[in-house]
GROMACS .gro file of C-alpha atoms in nm:
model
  221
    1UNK     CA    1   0.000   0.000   0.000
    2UNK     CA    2   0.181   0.307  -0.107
    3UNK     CA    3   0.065   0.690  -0.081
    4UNK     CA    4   0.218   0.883  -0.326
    5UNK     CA    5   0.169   1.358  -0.347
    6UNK     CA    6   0.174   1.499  -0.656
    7UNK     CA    7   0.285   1.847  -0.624
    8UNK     CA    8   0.249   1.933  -0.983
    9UNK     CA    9  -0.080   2.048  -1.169
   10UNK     CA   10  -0.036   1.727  -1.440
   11UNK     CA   11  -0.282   1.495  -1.420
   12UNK     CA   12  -0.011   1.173  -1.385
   13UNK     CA   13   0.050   0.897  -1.123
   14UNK     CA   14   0.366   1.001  -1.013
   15UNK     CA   15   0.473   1.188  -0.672
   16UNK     CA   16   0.652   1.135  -0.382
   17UNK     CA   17   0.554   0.753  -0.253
   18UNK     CA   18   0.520   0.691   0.127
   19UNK     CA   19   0.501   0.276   0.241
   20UNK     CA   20   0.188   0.272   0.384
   21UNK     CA   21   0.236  -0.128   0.449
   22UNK     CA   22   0.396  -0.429   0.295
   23UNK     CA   23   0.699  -0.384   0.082
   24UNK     CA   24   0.653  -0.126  -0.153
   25UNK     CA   25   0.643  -0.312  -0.467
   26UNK     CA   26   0.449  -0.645  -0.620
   27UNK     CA   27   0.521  -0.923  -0.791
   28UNK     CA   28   0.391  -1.076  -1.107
   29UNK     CA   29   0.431  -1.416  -1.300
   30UNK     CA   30   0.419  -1.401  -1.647
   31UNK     CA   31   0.448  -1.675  -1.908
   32UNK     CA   32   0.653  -1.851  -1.579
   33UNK     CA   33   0.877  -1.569  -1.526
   34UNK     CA   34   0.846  -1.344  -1.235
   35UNK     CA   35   0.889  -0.950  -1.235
   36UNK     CA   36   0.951  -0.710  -0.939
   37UNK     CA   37   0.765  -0.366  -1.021
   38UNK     CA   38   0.804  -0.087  -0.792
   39UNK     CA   39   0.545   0.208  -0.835
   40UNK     CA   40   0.615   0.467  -1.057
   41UNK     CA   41   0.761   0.106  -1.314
   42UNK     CA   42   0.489   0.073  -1.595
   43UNK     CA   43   0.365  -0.312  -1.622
   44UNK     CA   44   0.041  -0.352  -1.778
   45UNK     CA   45  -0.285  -0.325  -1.553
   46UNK     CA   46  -0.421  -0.648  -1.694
   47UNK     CA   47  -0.149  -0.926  -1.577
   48UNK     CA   48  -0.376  -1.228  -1.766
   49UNK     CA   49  -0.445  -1.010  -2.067
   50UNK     CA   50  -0.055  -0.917  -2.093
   51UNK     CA   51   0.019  -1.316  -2.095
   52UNK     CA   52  -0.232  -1.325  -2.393
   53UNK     CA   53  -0.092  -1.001  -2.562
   54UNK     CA   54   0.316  -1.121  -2.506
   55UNK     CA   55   0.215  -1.492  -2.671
   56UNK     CA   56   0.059  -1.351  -2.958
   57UNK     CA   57   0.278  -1.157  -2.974
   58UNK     CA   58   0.569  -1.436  -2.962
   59UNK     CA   59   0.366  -1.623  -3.210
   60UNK     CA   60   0.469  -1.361  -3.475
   61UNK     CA   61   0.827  -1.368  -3.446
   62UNK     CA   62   1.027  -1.559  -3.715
   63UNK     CA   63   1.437  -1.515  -3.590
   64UNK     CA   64   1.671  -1.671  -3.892
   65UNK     CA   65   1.854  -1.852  -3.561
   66UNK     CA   66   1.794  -1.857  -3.201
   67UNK     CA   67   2.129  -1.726  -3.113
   68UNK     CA   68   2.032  -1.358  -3.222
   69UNK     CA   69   1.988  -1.038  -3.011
   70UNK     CA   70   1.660  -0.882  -2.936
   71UNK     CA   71   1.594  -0.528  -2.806
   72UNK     CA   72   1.341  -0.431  -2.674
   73UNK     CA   73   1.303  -0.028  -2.649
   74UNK     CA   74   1.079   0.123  -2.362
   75UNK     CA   75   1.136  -0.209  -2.167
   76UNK     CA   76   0.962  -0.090  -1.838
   77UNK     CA   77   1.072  -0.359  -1.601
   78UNK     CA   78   1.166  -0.562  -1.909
   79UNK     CA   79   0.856  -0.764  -1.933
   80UNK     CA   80   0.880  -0.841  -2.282
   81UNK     CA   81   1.227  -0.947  -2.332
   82UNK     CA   82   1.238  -1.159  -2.018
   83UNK     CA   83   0.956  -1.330  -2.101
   84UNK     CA   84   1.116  -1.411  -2.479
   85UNK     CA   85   1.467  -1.537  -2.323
   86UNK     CA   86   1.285  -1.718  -2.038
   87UNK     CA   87   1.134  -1.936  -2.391
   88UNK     CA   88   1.436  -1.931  -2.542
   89UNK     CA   89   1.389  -1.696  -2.828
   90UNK     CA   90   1.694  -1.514  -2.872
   91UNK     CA   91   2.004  -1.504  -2.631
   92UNK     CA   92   2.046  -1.156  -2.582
   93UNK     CA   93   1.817  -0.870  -2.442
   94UNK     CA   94   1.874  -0.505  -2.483
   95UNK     CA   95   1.633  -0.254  -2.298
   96UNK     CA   96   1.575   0.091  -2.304
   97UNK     CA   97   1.376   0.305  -2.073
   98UNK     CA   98   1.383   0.639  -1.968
   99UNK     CA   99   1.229   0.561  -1.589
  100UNK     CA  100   1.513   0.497  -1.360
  101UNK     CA  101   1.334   0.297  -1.078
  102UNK     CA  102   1.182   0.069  -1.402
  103UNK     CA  103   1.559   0.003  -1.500
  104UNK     CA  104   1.644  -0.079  -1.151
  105UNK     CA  105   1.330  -0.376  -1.175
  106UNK     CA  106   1.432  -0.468  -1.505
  107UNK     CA  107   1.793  -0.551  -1.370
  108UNK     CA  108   1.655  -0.702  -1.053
  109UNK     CA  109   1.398  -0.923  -1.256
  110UNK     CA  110   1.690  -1.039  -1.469
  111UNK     CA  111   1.902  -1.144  -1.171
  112UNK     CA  112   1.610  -1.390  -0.995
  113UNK     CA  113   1.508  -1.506  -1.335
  114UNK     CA  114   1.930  -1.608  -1.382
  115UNK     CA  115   1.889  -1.419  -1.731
  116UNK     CA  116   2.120  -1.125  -1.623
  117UNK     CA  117   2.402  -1.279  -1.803
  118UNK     CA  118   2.214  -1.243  -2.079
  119UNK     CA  119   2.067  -0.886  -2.062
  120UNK     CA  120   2.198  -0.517  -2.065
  121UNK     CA  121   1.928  -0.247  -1.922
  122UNK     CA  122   1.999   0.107  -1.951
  123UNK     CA  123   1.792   0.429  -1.828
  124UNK     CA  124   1.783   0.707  -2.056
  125UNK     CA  125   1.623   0.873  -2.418
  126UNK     CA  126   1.607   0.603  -2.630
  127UNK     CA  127   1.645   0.822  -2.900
  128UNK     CA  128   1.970   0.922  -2.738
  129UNK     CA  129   2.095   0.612  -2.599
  130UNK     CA  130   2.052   0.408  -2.942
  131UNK     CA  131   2.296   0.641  -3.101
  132UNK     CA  132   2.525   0.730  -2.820
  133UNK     CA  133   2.579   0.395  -2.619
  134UNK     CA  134   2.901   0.157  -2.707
  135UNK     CA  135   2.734  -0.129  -2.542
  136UNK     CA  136   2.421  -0.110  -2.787
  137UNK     CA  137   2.608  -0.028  -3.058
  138UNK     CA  138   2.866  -0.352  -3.027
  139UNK     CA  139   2.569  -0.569  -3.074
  140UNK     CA  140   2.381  -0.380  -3.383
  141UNK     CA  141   2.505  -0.653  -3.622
  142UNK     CA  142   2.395  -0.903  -3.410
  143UNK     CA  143   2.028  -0.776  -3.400
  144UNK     CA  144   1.757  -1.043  -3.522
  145UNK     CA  145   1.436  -0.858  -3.363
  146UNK     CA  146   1.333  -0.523  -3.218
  147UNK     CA  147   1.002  -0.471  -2.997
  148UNK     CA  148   0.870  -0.085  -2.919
  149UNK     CA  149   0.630  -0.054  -2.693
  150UNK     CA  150   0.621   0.337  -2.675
  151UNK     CA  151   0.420   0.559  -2.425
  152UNK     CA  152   0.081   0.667  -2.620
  153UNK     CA  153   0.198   1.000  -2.802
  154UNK     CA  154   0.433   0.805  -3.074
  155UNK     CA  155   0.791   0.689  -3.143
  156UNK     CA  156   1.041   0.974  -3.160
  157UNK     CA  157   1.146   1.077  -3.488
  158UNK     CA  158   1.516   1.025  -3.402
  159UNK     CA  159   1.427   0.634  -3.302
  160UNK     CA  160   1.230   0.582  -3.663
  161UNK     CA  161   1.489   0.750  -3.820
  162UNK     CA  162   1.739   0.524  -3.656
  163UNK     CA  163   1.562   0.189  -3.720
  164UNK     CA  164   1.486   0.281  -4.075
  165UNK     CA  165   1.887   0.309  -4.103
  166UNK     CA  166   1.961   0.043  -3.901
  167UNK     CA  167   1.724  -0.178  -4.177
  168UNK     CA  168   1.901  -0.081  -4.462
  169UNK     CA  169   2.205  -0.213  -4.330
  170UNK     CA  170   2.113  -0.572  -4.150
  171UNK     CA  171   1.807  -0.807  -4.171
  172UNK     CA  172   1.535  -0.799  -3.853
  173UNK     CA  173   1.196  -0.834  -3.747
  174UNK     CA  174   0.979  -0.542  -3.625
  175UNK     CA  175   0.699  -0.564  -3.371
  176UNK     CA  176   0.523  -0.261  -3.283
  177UNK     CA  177   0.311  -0.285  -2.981
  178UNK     CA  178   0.111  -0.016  -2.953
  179UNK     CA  179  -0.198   0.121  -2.698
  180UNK     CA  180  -0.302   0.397  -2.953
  181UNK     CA  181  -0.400   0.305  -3.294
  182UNK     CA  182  -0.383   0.641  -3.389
  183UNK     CA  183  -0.009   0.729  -3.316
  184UNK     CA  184   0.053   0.351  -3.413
  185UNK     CA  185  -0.082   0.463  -3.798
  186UNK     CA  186   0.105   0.735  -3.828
  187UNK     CA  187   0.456   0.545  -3.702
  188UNK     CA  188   0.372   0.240  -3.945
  189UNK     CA  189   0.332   0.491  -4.223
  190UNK     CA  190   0.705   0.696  -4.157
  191UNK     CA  191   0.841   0.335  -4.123
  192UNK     CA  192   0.702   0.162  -4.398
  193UNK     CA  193   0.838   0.449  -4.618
  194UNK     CA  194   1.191   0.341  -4.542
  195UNK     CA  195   1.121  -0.011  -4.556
  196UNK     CA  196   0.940  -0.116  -4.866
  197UNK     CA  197   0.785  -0.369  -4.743
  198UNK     CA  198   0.392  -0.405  -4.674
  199UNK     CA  199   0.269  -0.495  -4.294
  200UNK     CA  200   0.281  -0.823  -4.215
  201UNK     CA  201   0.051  -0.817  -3.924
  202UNK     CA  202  -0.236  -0.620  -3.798
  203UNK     CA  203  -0.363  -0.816  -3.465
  204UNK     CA  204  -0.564  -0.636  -3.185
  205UNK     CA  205  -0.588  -0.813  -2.882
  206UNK     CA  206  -0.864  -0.657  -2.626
  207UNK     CA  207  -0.679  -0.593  -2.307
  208UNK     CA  208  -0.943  -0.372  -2.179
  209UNK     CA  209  -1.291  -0.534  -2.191
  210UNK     CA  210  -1.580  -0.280  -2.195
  211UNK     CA  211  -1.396  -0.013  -2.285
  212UNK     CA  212  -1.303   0.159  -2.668
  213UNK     CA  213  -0.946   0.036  -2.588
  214UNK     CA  214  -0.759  -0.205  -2.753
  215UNK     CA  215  -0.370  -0.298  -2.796
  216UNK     CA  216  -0.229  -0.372  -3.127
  217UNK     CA  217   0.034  -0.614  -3.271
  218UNK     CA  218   0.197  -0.514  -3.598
  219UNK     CA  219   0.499  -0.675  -3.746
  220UNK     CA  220   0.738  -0.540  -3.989
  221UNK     CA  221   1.001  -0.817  -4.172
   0.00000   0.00000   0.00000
């Protein structure tokens, strides 16, 4: 039970978190691995619907060999790539995300899950950190699939503009998880442009049951 003050006048669930009782963060199993997610760490709301979304999800992904890298940009507490390692798709996880206390899950949920030998989670822009960060870049070539899972606005234009590159130059699989169709059509269109390719996949998977929301699974070869 935490209590958390926001002292700003945005409407967000952050603030300054008091332990009311208990240990200040949960724990959920998904697809038999378990995460650590501390408060302000985003994890999806609907733990049995994000089991169905990360499967279908899973179900899309064609690697030319398992012993490729994945990364996995706006990783939260790395719920996605975990979950892929932990079924032996890929070997390697990169994450990206810019909330600190999420990197510091992701890292911990690698450790009890005896996948942080095969991880590397950094906190930061992804739009800077992709360009900028010698441990990301040493394992470009390496690259076999890339998941975004971006906060509702849209990708940054620096990150298509860097994936679009980074296609012209090796061979991997997109998957574009998005909570906004909307943004999600207007990133598919700037990266489609670049990759001259037609969607693969269009799969919405209802996470939120009485409600106009829906997440959506696209894929990109």
């Amino acid at each position: 039970v935490i209590h958390a003050v926001n002292h700003t006048s945005s409407p967000v669930a952050t603030g300054e978190p008091t332990i009311l009782k208990g240990s200040g963060t949960i724990t959920e199993t998904v697809l038999g691995v378990n995460f650590r997610i501390s408060p302000f760490s985003f994890f999806q709301t609907n733990t049995l619907g994000a089991q169905e979304l990360f499967s279908k999800a899973a179900s899309f992904i064609k690697l030319p060999h398992s012993k490729q890298t994945i990364m996995d940009l706006y990783c939260g507490a790395g719920t996605i790539g975990l979950s892929l390692l932990a079924q032996w798709i890929g070997n390697f996880v990169i994450g990206i995300e810019i909330v600190e206390d999420a990197i510091k899950d992701a890292n911990y949920n690698a450790q009890i899950n005896k996948l942080d030998a095969n991880s590397y989670f950094v906190a930061g822009k992804t739009e800077v950190l992709l360009r900028h960060d010698h441990n990301i870049a040493s394992r470009l070539e390496d690259i076999g699939l890339v998941i975004v899972d971006p906060p509702r606005e849209w990708l940054h234009k620096d990150v298509v503009d860097f994936l679009n590159n980074l296609k012209k130059q090796h061979k991997f699989q997109l998957i574009y998880i998005s909570c906004n169709p909307v943004t999600l059509a207007r990133d598919l269109d700037l990266l489609l442009q670049a990759w001259q390719r037609d969607l693969q996949v269009l799969q919405p998977v209802d996470m939120f049951p009485h409600t106009h929301h829906v997440e959506m699974i696209s894929v990109l070869q």
